[in-house]
Structure formats: C-alpha cells, structure tokens
Short mmCIF file of C-alpha atoms in Angstrom, two decimals:
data_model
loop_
_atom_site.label_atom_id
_atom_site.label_comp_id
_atom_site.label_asym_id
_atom_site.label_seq_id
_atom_site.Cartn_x
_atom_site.Cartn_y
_atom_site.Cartn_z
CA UNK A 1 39.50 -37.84 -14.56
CA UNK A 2 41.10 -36.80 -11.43
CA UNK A 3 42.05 -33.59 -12.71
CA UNK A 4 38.33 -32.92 -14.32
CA UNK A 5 36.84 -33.01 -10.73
CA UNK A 6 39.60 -30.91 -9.22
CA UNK A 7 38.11 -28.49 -11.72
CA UNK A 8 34.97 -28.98 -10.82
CA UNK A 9 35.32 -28.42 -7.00
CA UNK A 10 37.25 -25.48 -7.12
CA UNK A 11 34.25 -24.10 -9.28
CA UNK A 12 31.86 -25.09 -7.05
CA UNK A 13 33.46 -23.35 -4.78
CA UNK A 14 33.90 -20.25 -6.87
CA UNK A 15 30.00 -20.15 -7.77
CA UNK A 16 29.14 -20.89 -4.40
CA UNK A 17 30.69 -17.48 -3.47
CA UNK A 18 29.61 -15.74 -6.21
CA UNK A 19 25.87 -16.64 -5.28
CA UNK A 20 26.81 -15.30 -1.87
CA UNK A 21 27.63 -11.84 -3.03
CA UNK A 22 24.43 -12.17 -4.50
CA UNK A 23 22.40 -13.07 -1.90
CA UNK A 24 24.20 -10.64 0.30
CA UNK A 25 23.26 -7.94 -1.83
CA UNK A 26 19.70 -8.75 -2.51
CA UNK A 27 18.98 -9.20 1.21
CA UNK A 28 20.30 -5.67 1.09
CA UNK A 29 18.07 -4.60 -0.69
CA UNK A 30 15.37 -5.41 0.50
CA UNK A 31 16.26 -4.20 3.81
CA UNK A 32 16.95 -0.82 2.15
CA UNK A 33 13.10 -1.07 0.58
CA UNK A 34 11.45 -2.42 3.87
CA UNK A 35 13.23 1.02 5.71
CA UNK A 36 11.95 3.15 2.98
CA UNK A 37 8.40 1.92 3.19
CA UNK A 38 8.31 2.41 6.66
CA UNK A 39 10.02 5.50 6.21
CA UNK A 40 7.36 6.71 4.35
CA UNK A 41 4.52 5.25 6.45
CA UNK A 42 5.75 7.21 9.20
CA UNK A 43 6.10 10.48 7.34
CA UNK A 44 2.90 10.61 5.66
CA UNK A 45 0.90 9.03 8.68
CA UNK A 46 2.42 12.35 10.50
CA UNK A 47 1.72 14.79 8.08
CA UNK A 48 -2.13 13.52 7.88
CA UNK A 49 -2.25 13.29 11.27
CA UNK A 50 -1.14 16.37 12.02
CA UNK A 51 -3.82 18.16 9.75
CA UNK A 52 -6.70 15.91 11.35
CA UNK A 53 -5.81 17.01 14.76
CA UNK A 54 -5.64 20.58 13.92
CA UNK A 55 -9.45 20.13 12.24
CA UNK A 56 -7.54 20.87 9.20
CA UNK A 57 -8.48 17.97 7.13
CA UNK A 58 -11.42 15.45 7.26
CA UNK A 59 -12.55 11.75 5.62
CA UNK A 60 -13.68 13.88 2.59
CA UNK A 61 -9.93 15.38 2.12
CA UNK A 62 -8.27 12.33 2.79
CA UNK A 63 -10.41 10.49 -0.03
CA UNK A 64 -9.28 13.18 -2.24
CA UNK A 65 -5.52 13.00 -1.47
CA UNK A 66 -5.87 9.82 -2.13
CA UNK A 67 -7.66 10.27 -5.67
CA UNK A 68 -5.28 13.37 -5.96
CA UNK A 69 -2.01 11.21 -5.61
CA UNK A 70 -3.60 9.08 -8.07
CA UNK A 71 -4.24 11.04 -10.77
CA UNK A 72 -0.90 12.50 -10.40
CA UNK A 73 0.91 9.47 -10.81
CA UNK A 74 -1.10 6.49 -11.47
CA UNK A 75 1.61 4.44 -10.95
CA UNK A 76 1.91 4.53 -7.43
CA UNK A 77 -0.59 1.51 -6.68
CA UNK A 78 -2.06 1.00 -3.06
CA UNK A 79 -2.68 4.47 -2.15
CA UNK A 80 -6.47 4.37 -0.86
CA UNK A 81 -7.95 6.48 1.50
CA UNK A 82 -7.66 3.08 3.79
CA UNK A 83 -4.45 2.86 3.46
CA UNK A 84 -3.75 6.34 4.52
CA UNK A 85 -5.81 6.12 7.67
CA UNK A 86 -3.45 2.92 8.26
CA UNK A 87 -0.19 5.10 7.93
CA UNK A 88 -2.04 7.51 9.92
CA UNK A 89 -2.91 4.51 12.55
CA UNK A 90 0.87 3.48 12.36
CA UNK A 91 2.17 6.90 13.70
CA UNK A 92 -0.36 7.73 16.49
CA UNK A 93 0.23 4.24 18.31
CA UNK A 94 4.03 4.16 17.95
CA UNK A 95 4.25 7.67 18.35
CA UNK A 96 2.31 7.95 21.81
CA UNK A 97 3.72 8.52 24.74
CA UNK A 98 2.38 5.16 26.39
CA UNK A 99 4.52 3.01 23.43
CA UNK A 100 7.60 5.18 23.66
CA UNK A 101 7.89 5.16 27.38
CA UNK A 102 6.99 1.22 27.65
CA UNK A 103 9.94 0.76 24.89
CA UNK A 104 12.09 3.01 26.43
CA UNK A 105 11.51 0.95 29.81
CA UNK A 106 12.77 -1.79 28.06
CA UNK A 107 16.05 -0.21 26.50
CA UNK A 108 14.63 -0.69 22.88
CA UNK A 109 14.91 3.41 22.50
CA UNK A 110 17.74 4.62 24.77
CA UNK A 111 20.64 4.64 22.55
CA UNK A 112 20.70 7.83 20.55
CA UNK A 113 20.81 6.56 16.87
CA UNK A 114 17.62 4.67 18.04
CA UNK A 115 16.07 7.60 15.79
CA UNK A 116 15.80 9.24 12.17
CA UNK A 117 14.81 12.76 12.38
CA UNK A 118 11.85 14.08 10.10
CA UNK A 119 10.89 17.70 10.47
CA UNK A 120 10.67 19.06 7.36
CA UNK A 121 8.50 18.46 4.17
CA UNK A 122 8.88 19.59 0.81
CA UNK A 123 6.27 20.54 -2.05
CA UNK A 124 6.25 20.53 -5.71
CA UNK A 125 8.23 24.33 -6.24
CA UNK A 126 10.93 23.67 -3.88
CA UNK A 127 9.47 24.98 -0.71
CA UNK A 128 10.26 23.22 2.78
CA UNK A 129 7.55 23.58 5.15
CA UNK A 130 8.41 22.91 8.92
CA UNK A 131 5.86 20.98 10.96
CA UNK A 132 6.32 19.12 14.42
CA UNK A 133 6.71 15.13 14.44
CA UNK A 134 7.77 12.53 16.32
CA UNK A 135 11.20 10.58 15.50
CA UNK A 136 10.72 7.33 14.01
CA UNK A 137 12.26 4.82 16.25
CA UNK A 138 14.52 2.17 14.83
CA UNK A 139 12.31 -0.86 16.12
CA UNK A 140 10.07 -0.52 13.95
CA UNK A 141 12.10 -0.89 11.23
CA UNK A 142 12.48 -4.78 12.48
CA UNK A 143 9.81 -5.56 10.78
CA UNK A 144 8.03 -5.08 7.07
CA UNK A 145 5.02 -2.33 6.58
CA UNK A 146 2.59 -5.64 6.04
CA UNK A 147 3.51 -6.96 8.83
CA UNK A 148 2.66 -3.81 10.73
CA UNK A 149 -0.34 -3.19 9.72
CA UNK A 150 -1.45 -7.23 10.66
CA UNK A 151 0.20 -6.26 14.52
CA UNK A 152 -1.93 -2.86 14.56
CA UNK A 153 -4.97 -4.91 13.35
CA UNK A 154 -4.44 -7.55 15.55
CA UNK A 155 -3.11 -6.58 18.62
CA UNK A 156 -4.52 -3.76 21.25
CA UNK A 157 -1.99 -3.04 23.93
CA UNK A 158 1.56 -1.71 23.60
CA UNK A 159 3.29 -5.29 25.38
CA UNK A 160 1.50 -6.57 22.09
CA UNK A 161 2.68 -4.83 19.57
CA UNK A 162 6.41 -4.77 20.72
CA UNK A 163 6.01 -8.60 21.28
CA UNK A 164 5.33 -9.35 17.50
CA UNK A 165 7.52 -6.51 16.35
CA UNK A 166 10.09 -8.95 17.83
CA UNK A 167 9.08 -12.22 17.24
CA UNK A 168 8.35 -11.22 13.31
CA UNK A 169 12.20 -10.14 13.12
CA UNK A 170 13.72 -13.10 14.95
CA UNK A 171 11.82 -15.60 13.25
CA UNK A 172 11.42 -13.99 9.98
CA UNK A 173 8.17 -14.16 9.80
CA UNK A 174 5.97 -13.91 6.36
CA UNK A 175 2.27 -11.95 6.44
CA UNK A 176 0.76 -15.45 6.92
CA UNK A 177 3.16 -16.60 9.07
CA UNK A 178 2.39 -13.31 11.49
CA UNK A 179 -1.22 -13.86 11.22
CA UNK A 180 -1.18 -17.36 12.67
CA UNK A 181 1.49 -16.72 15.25
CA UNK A 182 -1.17 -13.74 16.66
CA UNK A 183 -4.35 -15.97 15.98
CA UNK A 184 -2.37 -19.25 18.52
CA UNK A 185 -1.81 -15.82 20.56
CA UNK A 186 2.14 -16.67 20.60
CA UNK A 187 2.63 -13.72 22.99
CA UNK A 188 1.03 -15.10 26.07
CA UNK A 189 1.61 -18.75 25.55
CA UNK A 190 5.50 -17.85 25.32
CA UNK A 191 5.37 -15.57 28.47
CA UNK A 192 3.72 -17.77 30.45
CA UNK A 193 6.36 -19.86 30.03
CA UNK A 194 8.42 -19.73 33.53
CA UNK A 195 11.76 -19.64 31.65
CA UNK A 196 10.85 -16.60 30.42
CA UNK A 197 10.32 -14.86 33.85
CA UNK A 198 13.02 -13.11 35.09
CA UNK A 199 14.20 -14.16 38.48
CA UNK A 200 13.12 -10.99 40.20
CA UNK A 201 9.61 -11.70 38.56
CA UNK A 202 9.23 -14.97 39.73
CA UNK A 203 10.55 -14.02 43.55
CA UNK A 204 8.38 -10.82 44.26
CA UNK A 205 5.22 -12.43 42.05
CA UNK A 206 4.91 -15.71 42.16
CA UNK A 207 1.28 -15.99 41.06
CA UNK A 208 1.04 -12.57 39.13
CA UNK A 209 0.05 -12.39 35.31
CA UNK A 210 3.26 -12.58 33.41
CA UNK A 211 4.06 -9.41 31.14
CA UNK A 212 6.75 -8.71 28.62
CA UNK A 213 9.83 -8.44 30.41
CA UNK A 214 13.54 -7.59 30.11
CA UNK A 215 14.08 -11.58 30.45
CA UNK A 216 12.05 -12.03 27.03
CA UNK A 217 13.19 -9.04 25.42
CA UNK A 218 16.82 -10.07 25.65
CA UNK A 219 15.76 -13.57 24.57
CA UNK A 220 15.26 -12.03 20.89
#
C-alpha cells in the first residue's frame, strides 16, 4: 500500500510538470497572437492613415477595402469599415508626438529595442512599396487589441491611456474587467492616493492635482 502511493506521488509530480510545459507554452502563445494583432493594428492603421492624410482615400474607399478584403478572403472575420477607422484611431493617438514624448518622459520608450521597425509594405506580385511610419512602441504590446480599443474609447488624455495600458497588464485584466476598472475611474482614485505621490510631488505641490508620475509608473 505504501509502495502504491509512492507511485502515485512521484506521478503527481511528473504530471504536475508536464501541465507546466503546457501552460508555459500556451501562455506563449498567446502572447505571440496578442503581438501579432497589434502588430497588425498598427500597420494597417498606418497605411490607412497615411492615404487619408494625403486626401488619397475617403469613408467611401475605406468601406470598400473593407468589402474588398472580404471578398478576397471571407475568412478573415471582423474586418468592417469600423474596425479599420479603429486601427486607424490606434496609430494616430499612440503615434503623436504628445503620447510619445509623455511616455518617453516617463522612461517607457528610451531603451532602444523599445521599437519594431515597419517601413515597408508588400502587394500581391511581390512588390515592396516604401512609405513613412512611425515605430510601434513596445508598451503597447502590454496589453490585448480589445483592450485597446475599450482605453481609446474610454479614455481622452495621454496620462489615461498609459494608466490603463498599465494597470490592464499588471492585473491581467479581461475586456470586462477593463471596462469597469475605467467606468470606477481607477486612474484617479489610485493617484490620488498620497502613497502614490512621489516625494518631490508632495514637497513642491502639496495641494496640486495629482498626475501620473514616475512614483506610479514604477509601482507597475
């Protein structure tokens, strides 16, 4: 009997691993999937964006890519004209100069690998057609493509959006999850929070609003 649950812990112990490798590797996964969506977020919210700014392309074109992309492969679900303008949304606001300097202020951007190049994009014959874009920084590849479009929705300044960018990844958050964190407006009942201040905050303004800060940032 004694020699049955040796057995029996040592396998336990064996699965238990076993399901860890598993786990590892699906967690993986779906880290590689959540980059690749936002990957591709970024790169077709640029390309759009670039031909709307140029007076290139209007609403009617953008409906029609998106019936286009359809037809083409009808298997690729969730590609509305709305959803375009989202991906388009998505890479004006975190593209801007306002977000990137405010991020870089707070040493989310500064170290070089902070940033995946895009320049180039490539039609159906083989061709690679240069166009200018802005690098995708790594931040916002804390967080999943839903929950980006609920913090673009939602929010309206850039202390905002790198707030819940944050928050989502270090307490992996769910769509719902994010929605009701923004709706209890998490982001100023946490910074108004004294322990959050940083000491230099607290000594030079006292009675001043409190914004995001290094103190916070570090916090996550």
């Amino acid at each position: 009997m004694k020699k049955e649950t040796n057995i029996s812990t040592s396998l336990n112990t064996d699965f238990a691993s076993v399901l860890e490798i598993i786990q590892y590797h699906r967690s993986q996964a779906v880290r590689a999937i959540n980059h690749a969506s936002i990957l591709t977020a970024w790169h077709v919210g640029a390309y759009v964006s670039n031909k709307i700014k140029n007076a290139q392309w209007g609403a009617k074109v953008v409906q029609q890519l998106a019936e286009y992309i359809h037809t083409q492969d009808p298997t690729l679900k969730g590609w509305s004209r709305r959803t375009i303008y989202k991906m388009v949304q998505f890479y004006d606001v975190y593209s801007s100069a306002q977000f990137v300097e405010r991020a870089n202020s707070l040493r989310l951007l500064s170290a070089p690998d902070e940033f995946v190049p895009f320049r180039t994009a490539q039609i159906g014959d083989g061709q690679i057609v240069p166009f200018e874009m802005a690098q995708l920084p790594k931040l916002l590849t804390r967080t999943g493509w839903t929950n980006h479009q609920i913090i673009l929705q939602c929010c309206t300044t850039t202390e905002q959006y790198i707030f819940y960018i944050l928050y989502a990844e270090y307490e992996h958050l769910k769509n719902k999850e994010l929605e009701r964190a923004i709706k209890a407006d998490t982001y100023s009942r946490m910074l108004s929070d004294r322990k959050w201040q940083s000491e230099t905050l607290k000594n030079t303004y006292p009675q001043t609003q409190v914004l995001l800060k290094d103190r916070a940032i570090s916090e996550f």
